[in-house]
Coordinates of C-alpha atoms and ligand atoms in Angstrom, one line a residue:
M1 CA -20.1 -28.6 16.6
A2 CA -20.4 -26.5 19.7
K3 CA -17.1 -24.9 19.0
I4 CA -18.2 -23.9 15.5
T5 CA -21.3 -22.3 17.0
T6 CA -19.0 -20.3 19.3
K7 CA -17.0 -19.1 16.3
I8 CA -20.1 -18.2 14.3
D9 CA -21.4 -16.3 17.4
L10 CA -18.4 -14.1 17.6
Y11 CA -18.3 -13.5 13.9
D12 CA -22.0 -12.6 13.8
K13 CA -21.6 -10.4 16.8
L14 CA -18.8 -8.5 15.1
L15 CA -20.8 -8.2 11.8
Q16 CA -23.7 -6.9 13.8
K17 CA -21.5 -4.2 15.3
Y18 CA -20.2 -3.4 11.8
K19 CA -23.7 -3.1 10.5
E20 CA -24.6 -0.5 13.1
I21 CA -21.6 1.6 12.1
V22 CA -22.8 1.4 8.5
L23 CA -26.3 2.5 9.4
L24 CA -25.0 5.4 11.5
N25 CA -22.7 6.4 8.6
N26 CA -25.7 6.3 6.2
I27 CA -27.6 8.7 8.4
S28 CA -24.6 11.0 8.5
M29 CA -24.2 10.9 4.7
L30 CA -27.9 11.8 4.3
A31 CA -27.4 14.8 6.6
Y32 CA -24.5 15.9 4.3
W33 CA -26.6 15.3 1.2
D34 CA -29.3 17.6 2.6
L35 CA -26.6 20.2 3.5
E36 CA -25.5 20.2 -0.1
T37 CA -28.9 20.3 -1.7
Y38 CA -32.1 21.5 0.1
I39 CA -31.2 22.8 3.6
P40 CA -32.7 26.3 4.2
S41 CA -29.9 28.8 4.7
K42 CA -30.7 29.4 8.3
G43 CA -30.4 25.7 9.0
V44 CA -26.7 25.4 8.3
E45 CA -25.4 26.1 11.8
Q46 CA -27.9 23.7 13.3
R47 CA -26.9 21.0 10.9
S48 CA -23.2 21.5 11.7
E49 CA -24.0 20.6 15.3
E50 CA -25.9 17.6 14.2
V51 CA -23.2 16.2 11.9
A52 CA -20.6 16.9 14.6
L53 CA -22.6 14.8 17.1
L54 CA -23.0 12.1 14.5
S55 CA -19.4 11.9 13.6
G56 CA -18.5 11.7 17.3
L57 CA -21.0 8.8 17.8
L58 CA -19.6 7.2 14.7
H59 CA -16.0 7.5 16.0
E60 CA -17.0 6.0 19.3
R61 CA -18.5 3.0 17.5
Q62 CA -15.6 2.6 15.2
T63 CA -13.1 2.6 18.0
D64 CA -15.2 0.5 20.4
P65 CA -12.6 -1.8 22.2
E66 CA -15.0 -4.7 21.9
I67 CA -14.4 -4.7 18.1
G68 CA -10.6 -5.1 18.8
Q69 CA -11.3 -7.9 21.3
L70 CA -13.6 -9.7 19.0
L71 CA -11.1 -9.6 16.2
V72 CA -8.4 -11.0 18.5
E73 CA -10.7 -13.7 19.8
I74 CA -11.8 -14.8 16.4
K75 CA -8.3 -14.9 15.0
N76 CA -7.1 -17.0 18.0
H77 CA -10.0 -19.3 17.8
K78 CA -9.4 -22.9 16.9
E79 CA -12.0 -22.8 14.2
Y80 CA -10.5 -19.6 12.5
S81 CA -8.9 -21.6 9.7
N82 CA -12.3 -23.0 8.9
L83 CA -13.7 -19.6 8.0
S84 CA -14.4 -19.0 4.3
E85 CA -12.2 -16.6 2.3
F86 CA -15.2 -14.2 2.3
E87 CA -15.4 -14.3 6.1
K88 CA -11.6 -13.8 6.3
R89 CA -11.7 -10.9 3.9
N90 CA -14.5 -9.3 6.1
L91 CA -12.2 -9.7 9.1
E92 CA -9.3 -8.2 7.3
L93 CA -11.3 -5.2 6.2
I94 CA -12.8 -4.6 9.7
Q95 CA -9.3 -4.9 11.2
R96 CA -8.0 -2.3 8.7
D97 CA -10.7 0.2 9.6
Y98 CA -10.2 -0.5 13.3
D99 CA -6.5 0.0 13.1
Q100 CA -6.9 3.2 11.1
Q101 CA -9.3 4.6 13.7
T102 CA -7.5 3.5 16.8
K103 CA -3.8 3.9 16.0
V104 CA -4.0 7.6 15.6
P105 CA -4.2 9.5 19.0
K106 CA -7.4 11.4 19.5
E107 CA -5.6 14.7 20.0
L108 CA -4.1 14.3 16.6
V109 CA -7.5 13.6 15.0
T110 CA -9.0 16.6 16.7
A111 CA -6.0 18.9 15.8
L112 CA -6.3 17.9 12.1
A113 CA -10.1 18.4 12.1
K114 CA -9.7 21.8 13.6
Q115 CA -6.9 22.8 11.3
T116 CA -8.6 21.7 8.2
A117 CA -11.8 23.6 9.1
L118 CA -9.7 26.7 9.5
A119 CA -7.6 26.0 6.5
Y120 CA -10.7 25.5 4.3
E121 CA -12.1 28.9 5.1
T122 CA -8.6 30.5 4.6
W123 CA -8.2 28.6 1.3
K124 CA -11.5 30.0 0.0
K125 CA -10.3 33.6 0.9
A126 CA -6.8 33.0 -0.5
K127 CA -8.3 31.7 -3.7
E128 CA -10.6 34.7 -4.0
E129 CA -7.7 37.0 -3.5
S130 CA -5.3 34.8 -5.4
N131 CA -2.9 34.9 -2.6
F132 CA -1.1 31.7 -1.7
G133 CA 0.8 33.4 1.1
L134 CA -2.4 33.6 3.1
F135 CA -2.9 29.9 2.9
E136 CA 0.7 28.8 3.2
P137 CA 1.0 28.7 7.0
F138 CA -2.1 26.6 7.3
L139 CA -0.9 24.2 4.7
V140 CA 2.4 23.8 6.5
E141 CA 0.6 22.9 9.6
I142 CA -1.8 20.4 7.8
L143 CA 1.1 18.7 6.0
D144 CA 2.8 18.2 9.3
L145 CA -0.3 16.7 11.0
V146 CA -1.0 14.5 8.0
K147 CA 2.6 13.2 8.0
Q148 CA 2.2 12.4 11.7
T149 CA -1.1 10.6 11.1
A150 CA 0.4 8.5 8.4
N151 CA 3.3 7.7 10.7
Y152 CA 1.0 6.4 13.4
I153 CA -0.9 4.3 11.0
D154 CA 2.2 2.5 9.8
P155 CA 5.5 3.7 11.1
S156 CA 7.4 1.1 9.1
K157 CA 6.4 2.7 5.8
D158 CA 7.0 5.9 3.9
S159 CA 4.2 8.3 4.9
Y160 CA 3.2 9.1 1.3
D161 CA 3.0 5.3 0.6
V162 CA 0.7 5.0 3.6
L163 CA -1.6 7.6 2.2
L164 CA -1.6 6.1 -1.3
D165 CA -2.5 2.7 0.2
L166 CA -5.3 4.3 2.3
N167 CA -6.8 5.8 -0.8
E168 CA -6.2 2.9 -3.3
P169 CA -5.3 -0.2 -1.4
G170 CA -2.2 -2.0 -2.7
F171 CA -0.7 1.0 -4.4
T172 CA 2.8 2.5 -3.7
R173 CA 4.9 5.2 -5.2
E174 CA 6.8 2.6 -7.1
I175 CA 3.6 1.2 -8.8
I176 CA 2.2 4.6 -9.5
D177 CA 5.5 6.0 -10.8
K178 CA 5.7 3.3 -13.4
L179 CA 2.1 3.8 -14.5
F180 CA 2.2 7.6 -14.6
I181 CA 5.5 7.8 -16.5
E182 CA 4.0 5.5 -19.2
L183 CA 0.8 7.5 -19.1
R184 CA 2.6 10.9 -19.4
D185 CA 4.9 9.7 -22.1
G186 CA 2.0 8.2 -24.0
L187 CA -0.4 11.1 -23.7
I188 CA 2.0 14.0 -24.5
P189 CA 2.4 13.1 -28.2
I190 CA -1.3 12.4 -28.6
I191 CA -2.2 15.8 -27.0
Q192 CA 0.4 17.6 -29.2
A193 CA -0.9 15.9 -32.3
C194 CA -4.5 16.8 -31.5
V195 CA -3.5 20.4 -30.7
K196 CA -1.5 20.8 -33.9
S197 CA -4.0 19.1 -36.2
P198 CA -5.5 21.4 -38.8
K199 CA -8.8 19.8 -38.2
Q200 CA -10.3 21.4 -35.1
P201 CA -13.8 21.3 -33.6
D202 CA -16.2 24.2 -33.6
V203 CA -17.2 24.2 -29.9
S204 CA -19.6 27.2 -30.4
V205 CA -22.2 24.6 -31.5
L206 CA -22.5 23.7 -27.8
Q207 CA -23.3 27.3 -26.8
R208 CA -27.0 27.8 -26.4
H209 CA -29.5 28.6 -23.7
C210 CA -31.2 25.6 -22.2
S211 CA -33.6 25.9 -19.2
E212 CA -33.1 23.9 -16.0
S213 CA -36.4 22.1 -16.6
V214 CA -35.3 20.8 -20.0
Q215 CA -31.9 19.8 -18.6
L216 CA -33.7 17.9 -15.8
N217 CA -35.7 16.0 -18.4
I218 CA -32.5 15.2 -20.3
A219 CA -30.8 14.0 -17.1
T220 CA -33.8 11.8 -16.2
D221 CA -33.9 10.3 -19.6
I222 CA -30.1 9.6 -19.5
A223 CA -30.6 8.0 -16.1
K224 CA -33.1 5.5 -17.7
I225 CA -30.8 4.8 -20.6
I226 CA -27.8 4.0 -18.4
K227 CA -30.0 1.8 -16.1
Y228 CA -29.6 4.0 -13.0
D229 CA -32.6 2.9 -11.0
L230 CA -34.7 6.0 -10.1
E231 CA -36.8 3.9 -7.6
A232 CA -33.6 3.4 -5.7
G233 CA -32.2 6.9 -6.4
R234 CA -32.8 10.5 -7.0
I235 CA -31.4 13.4 -9.1
D236 CA -31.1 16.7 -7.4
P237 CA -29.4 20.0 -8.1
T238 CA -26.2 21.1 -6.3
A239 CA -23.3 23.4 -6.8
H240 CA -20.6 20.6 -6.8
P241 CA -22.0 17.3 -8.1
F242 CA -21.5 14.1 -6.1
T243 CA -23.1 10.8 -5.4
T244 CA -24.0 9.4 -2.0
G245 CA -25.6 6.3 -0.5
F246 CA -25.6 2.6 -1.4
Y247 CA -27.9 -0.2 -2.6
D248 CA -31.5 1.0 -2.4
D249 CA -30.9 4.7 -1.7
V250 CA -28.3 6.1 -4.0
R251 CA -28.6 9.8 -4.7
V252 CA -26.9 11.6 -7.5
T253 CA -26.6 15.4 -7.8
V254 CA -25.9 17.5 -10.9
H255 CA -25.2 21.2 -11.5
Y256 CA -27.6 23.0 -13.9
D257 CA -25.9 25.8 -15.9
E258 CA -28.5 27.3 -18.3
N259 CA -25.7 28.4 -20.6
D260 CA -23.9 25.0 -20.7
F261 CA -26.2 22.0 -21.0
T262 CA -23.2 19.7 -21.3
N263 CA -22.5 20.4 -17.6
S264 CA -25.5 18.6 -16.3
L265 CA -25.6 16.1 -19.2
Y266 CA -22.0 14.8 -18.5
G267 CA -22.6 15.3 -14.8
M268 CA -25.5 12.9 -15.0
L269 CA -23.5 10.4 -17.0
H270 CA -20.6 10.6 -14.6
E271 CA -22.5 10.5 -11.3
G272 CA -24.9 8.0 -12.8
G273 CA -21.9 5.7 -13.4
H274 CA -21.0 6.1 -9.7
G275 CA -24.7 5.5 -8.8
L276 CA -24.9 2.3 -10.9
Y277 CA -22.0 0.9 -9.1
E278 CA -23.5 1.5 -5.6
Q279 CA -27.0 0.2 -6.7
N280 CA -25.6 -3.1 -8.0
L281 CA -23.2 -4.1 -5.2
P282 CA -23.6 -7.8 -4.0
R283 CA -26.8 -7.7 -2.0
K284 CA -26.0 -10.8 0.0
Y285 CA -23.1 -9.0 1.6
K286 CA -25.0 -5.8 2.3
Y287 CA -23.8 -4.1 5.5
Q288 CA -20.6 -6.3 5.4
P289 CA -17.3 -4.8 4.4
I290 CA -17.1 -7.0 1.3
G291 CA -20.5 -5.6 0.2
F292 CA -18.9 -2.2 -0.3
Y293 CA -17.2 -0.8 -3.4
C294 CA -13.6 -1.8 -4.1
S295 CA -11.8 1.5 -4.1
M296 CA -12.2 5.2 -5.1
G297 CA -10.1 4.5 -8.2
I298 CA -12.4 1.7 -9.3
H299 CA -15.4 4.0 -8.5
E300 CA -13.9 6.6 -10.8
S301 CA -13.5 4.0 -13.5
Q302 CA -17.2 3.3 -13.3
S303 CA -18.2 7.0 -13.6
R304 CA -15.7 7.8 -16.3
F305 CA -16.6 4.7 -18.4
I306 CA -20.2 5.9 -18.7
E307 CA -19.3 9.6 -19.0
N308 CA -16.4 9.3 -21.5
I309 CA -16.2 5.9 -23.2
I310 CA -19.9 5.7 -23.7
G311 CA -21.1 9.3 -23.5
R312 CA -18.6 10.8 -25.8
S313 CA -18.7 8.1 -28.5
S314 CA -20.2 8.9 -31.9
E315 CA -22.4 5.7 -31.5
F316 CA -24.0 7.2 -28.4
W317 CA -24.8 10.4 -30.2
E318 CA -26.1 8.7 -33.3
F319 CA -28.7 7.2 -31.0
Y320 CA -29.2 10.1 -28.7
L321 CA -29.1 13.2 -30.8
P322 CA -32.7 12.7 -32.1
K323 CA -33.9 12.2 -28.5
L324 CA -32.0 15.3 -27.4
K325 CA -33.8 17.2 -30.1
T326 CA -37.2 15.9 -29.0
L327 CA -36.5 16.8 -25.4
G328 CA -35.0 20.2 -26.3
K329 CA -38.3 21.3 -28.1
G330 CA -36.4 23.2 -30.7
I331 CA -33.2 24.2 -28.8
F332 CA -31.1 21.6 -30.5
D333 CA -32.7 21.3 -33.9
D334 CA -29.8 22.8 -35.8
L335 CA -27.2 20.3 -34.4
T336 CA -25.8 17.7 -36.7
L337 CA -24.0 14.5 -35.6
E338 CA -20.4 14.9 -36.7
P339 CA -19.8 18.5 -35.6
L340 CA -21.5 17.8 -32.3
V341 CA -19.4 14.7 -31.5
F342 CA -16.2 16.5 -32.5
A343 CA -17.1 19.4 -30.2
L344 CA -17.7 17.1 -27.4
N345 CA -14.3 15.6 -27.9
E346 CA -12.3 18.8 -28.1
V347 CA -8.7 18.4 -26.8
K348 CA -7.3 21.6 -25.4
P349 CA -4.7 21.9 -22.7
S350 CA -6.2 24.1 -20.0
K351 CA -5.4 25.4 -16.5
I352 CA -8.3 24.1 -14.4
R353 CA -8.5 20.4 -13.7
I354 CA -12.3 20.2 -13.3
F355 CA -12.9 21.7 -16.7
A356 CA -10.2 19.6 -18.5
D357 CA -11.1 17.4 -21.4
P358 CA -10.7 13.6 -20.9
V359 CA -7.4 13.4 -22.7
T360 CA -5.5 16.2 -21.0
Y361 CA -7.2 15.5 -17.6
S362 CA -4.7 12.8 -16.6
M363 CA -1.8 15.3 -17.0
H364 CA -3.4 17.6 -14.3
I365 CA -3.4 14.6 -12.0
I366 CA 0.2 13.7 -12.8
V367 CA 1.3 17.3 -12.0
R368 CA -0.4 17.0 -8.5
Y369 CA 1.0 13.5 -7.9
E370 CA 4.6 14.6 -8.6
I371 CA 4.2 17.6 -6.4
E372 CA 2.8 15.7 -3.5
K373 CA 5.5 13.1 -3.8
E374 CA 8.3 15.7 -3.7
L375 CA 6.5 17.5 -0.8
F376 CA 6.4 14.4 1.3
A377 CA 10.0 13.5 0.4
G378 CA 11.1 16.9 1.6
K379 CA 12.5 17.8 -1.9
I380 CA 10.3 20.9 -2.0
T381 CA 8.7 22.9 0.8
V382 CA 5.1 24.4 0.9
A383 CA 6.6 27.8 0.1
D384 CA 7.9 26.3 -3.2
L385 CA 4.5 25.1 -4.3
P386 CA 3.3 28.0 -6.6
K387 CA 6.6 28.1 -8.5
V388 CA 6.8 24.3 -8.9
W389 CA 3.1 24.1 -9.9
N390 CA 3.5 26.8 -12.6
Q391 CA 6.7 25.1 -13.9
K392 CA 5.0 21.7 -14.2
M393 CA 1.9 23.1 -15.8
K394 CA 4.0 24.8 -18.4
E395 CA 6.1 21.7 -19.0
Y396 CA 3.3 19.2 -19.2
L397 CA 0.4 21.2 -20.5
G398 CA 2.1 24.1 -22.1
V399 CA -0.1 26.6 -20.2
T400 CA 1.1 29.7 -18.5
I401 CA -0.4 30.1 -15.0
E402 CA -1.0 33.8 -14.3
N403 CA -2.0 33.7 -10.7
D404 CA -2.4 31.3 -7.7
A405 CA -6.2 31.2 -8.0
E406 CA -5.9 29.5 -11.4
G407 CA -2.8 27.6 -10.3
V408 CA -2.0 26.0 -7.0
L409 CA -5.1 27.2 -5.2
Q410 CA -7.7 25.8 -7.6
D411 CA -8.5 22.6 -5.7
S412 CA -9.7 22.2 -2.1
H413 CA -8.2 18.8 -1.5
W414 CA -5.0 19.9 0.4
A415 CA -7.0 22.3 2.5
G416 CA -9.1 19.3 3.6
G417 CA -5.9 17.4 4.5
S418 CA -6.4 15.1 1.5
F419 CA -3.1 13.9 0.1
G420 CA -2.5 10.8 -2.0
Y421 CA -6.1 11.0 -3.3
F422 CA -5.6 12.7 -6.7
P423 CA -4.0 9.6 -8.4
D424 CA -7.3 7.8 -8.1
Y425 CA -8.8 10.0 -10.8
A426 CA -6.2 9.0 -13.4
L427 CA -6.2 5.4 -12.2
G428 CA -9.9 5.4 -13.0
N429 CA -8.9 6.2 -16.7
I430 CA -6.2 3.5 -16.7
Y431 CA -8.7 0.9 -15.3
D432 CA -11.2 1.9 -17.9
G433 CA -8.9 1.2 -20.8
Q434 CA -8.2 -2.3 -19.5
L435 CA -11.8 -3.1 -18.7
L436 CA -12.9 -2.0 -22.1
W437 CA -10.2 -4.1 -23.7
K438 CA -11.7 -7.2 -22.0
M439 CA -15.3 -6.1 -22.5
E440 CA -14.6 -5.7 -26.2
Q441 CA -13.6 -9.4 -26.4
D442 CA -16.8 -10.5 -24.4
I443 CA -19.1 -8.1 -26.3
P444 CA -17.6 -7.5 -29.7
S445 CA -20.8 -5.7 -30.7
W446 CA -20.6 -3.1 -27.9
R447 CA -20.5 -0.1 -30.2
E448 CA -23.6 -1.5 -32.1
E449 CA -25.4 -1.9 -28.8
I450 CA -24.8 1.7 -28.0
K451 CA -26.0 2.8 -31.4
K452 CA -29.2 0.9 -30.7
G453 CA -29.5 2.8 -27.4
D454 CA -29.5 -0.5 -25.6
L455 CA -26.8 -0.5 -22.8
S456 CA -28.1 -3.6 -21.1
K457 CA -25.3 -5.9 -22.2
I458 CA -22.6 -3.3 -21.4
V459 CA -24.1 -2.4 -18.0
N460 CA -24.6 -6.1 -17.1
W461 CA -21.0 -6.8 -18.0
M462 CA -19.9 -4.2 -15.5
I463 CA -22.4 -5.5 -12.9
T464 CA -21.1 -9.0 -13.2
N465 CA -17.4 -8.2 -13.4
V466 CA -17.0 -5.2 -11.2
H467 CA -20.1 -4.3 -9.1
Q468 CA -20.9 -7.8 -7.9
K469 CA -17.4 -8.3 -6.7
G470 CA -17.9 -5.6 -4.1
N471 CA -14.8 -5.3 -2.0
L472 CA -13.7 -9.0 -2.2
L473 CA -10.4 -8.0 -3.9
Q474 CA -8.0 -5.1 -3.9
P475 CA -8.1 -3.1 -7.1
L476 CA -4.9 -4.6 -8.7
N477 CA -6.2 -8.1 -8.0
L478 CA -9.7 -7.2 -9.2
I479 CA -8.3 -5.9 -12.5
K480 CA -6.1 -9.0 -12.8
E481 CA -9.0 -11.3 -12.1
I482 CA -11.3 -9.6 -14.6
T483 CA -8.8 -9.2 -17.5
G484 CA -6.3 -11.9 -16.8
Q485 CA -3.5 -9.2 -17.1
E486 CA -1.5 -7.0 -14.8
L487 CA -2.6 -3.4 -14.7
S488 CA -1.1 -1.6 -17.7
T489 CA -1.6 1.8 -19.3
K490 CA -1.3 0.4 -22.8
Y491 CA -5.0 -0.4 -23.1
Y492 CA -6.1 3.1 -22.2
L493 CA -3.5 4.7 -24.4
D494 CA -4.4 2.5 -27.3
F495 CA -8.1 3.5 -26.9
I496 CA -7.4 7.2 -26.6
K497 CA -5.0 7.1 -29.6
K498 CA -7.5 5.3 -31.8
E499 CA -10.5 7.3 -30.7
Y500 CA -8.9 10.7 -31.1
S501 CA -7.2 9.8 -34.4
K502 CA -10.7 9.5 -35.8
Y503 CA -11.7 13.0 -34.8
F504 CA -8.5 14.9 -35.4
A505 CA -7.5 12.9 -38.5
L506 CA -4.1 12.0 -37.0
Ligands
ZN601 ZN1 -16.4 10.9 -9.8

């Protein structure tokens, strides 16, 4: 028994170290939340010193050689094989983080941090002036540093595959290629049919002035309906909505546009979906790696499920329109169900990803994925980006990009050194289709439940099947375990086809 005690001691010691990293990270996230919400303008510089110190401390903890030693000692221990699969998964995840943090030389980490800070400022200016040339030399440098980083993490693998795996564990170009080709080929005819349909929505019904205070009341009401716990969370205003925190302190932010109430309404549904996931993670594993979310793609599936599958359904609006009218105190009195739902489900190829409708959205992602892949394979250079971007947008979405600001410069991800991240957004959609397919079998009355305004069965299904699994499994395995099927685009495409055929009379 003494030996087992030794094993437990080492394991517990390692988990204690991990918990301190998590706590420190939470403080850092809170400092960022404040920076994006309430910090007085003069406080920004002070805060940048604070977060720099925190990230340094965090890095020290994450690369603490004792973590490496403990991992080796535990793995070489006689009792290692007696550890449970949960304990082994924790060790695997700690090892993964540790390798990621320690394999890359410090000089490279610093160089990338410096370069992305410079590039971000330059990207903003280049976008303002719609001048890709200004940003180009910075992006060349970033791309080189990111490739080097990927190479240090795993020299045996293709660097873009390394990045894909970092963002969505288990994924490679091969897997994503197959999914995205199916997705692209399935979506194009649906988009074309919607666009060509003589039946088109009148989106002017959405245009009306709605004060921030009314929108806050709506967001708060929505939070209650989707079961986002306001005693373990907050809703605050920001320019670019995001969600931060976990378990008992999960904060969502929304953007209030007085001329577009749908911005905060769908922002709340989306961020609320992220928030629900974080609030309902498996409490017994809190502060352990397996007590975290599975992946960013699965996270996106949770936000998009609430935002699009529930929040754009006619059943939701059958229930919610009367409530909206009450909360709007006259602003929404002229709205009627069918034209409203149709307007909320408009399909219109557009130039800007963040404003894209749910159907054309994935095409924006496929364009970015294909470009990133070609860039890493050396098939195109940074200088080719505007031309390739514009060609692909024309080919896939039929839109003509007039300048770099509305084209290749629209997103900040590359300026931040983030490559291989975009696919997660579209994977979220694909996951959703398959989760819904299974949920429909378990809760055949799901649409009726929404109509009643009672989301408890649906939310509980997500909690049991997704949230409570934390990070026990990689995304592909999680989907397989929940649905019994390999990940496939067919469920999502079937859903989209059926749903939009109703609106556009296809
Ligand atoms: Zn999101």
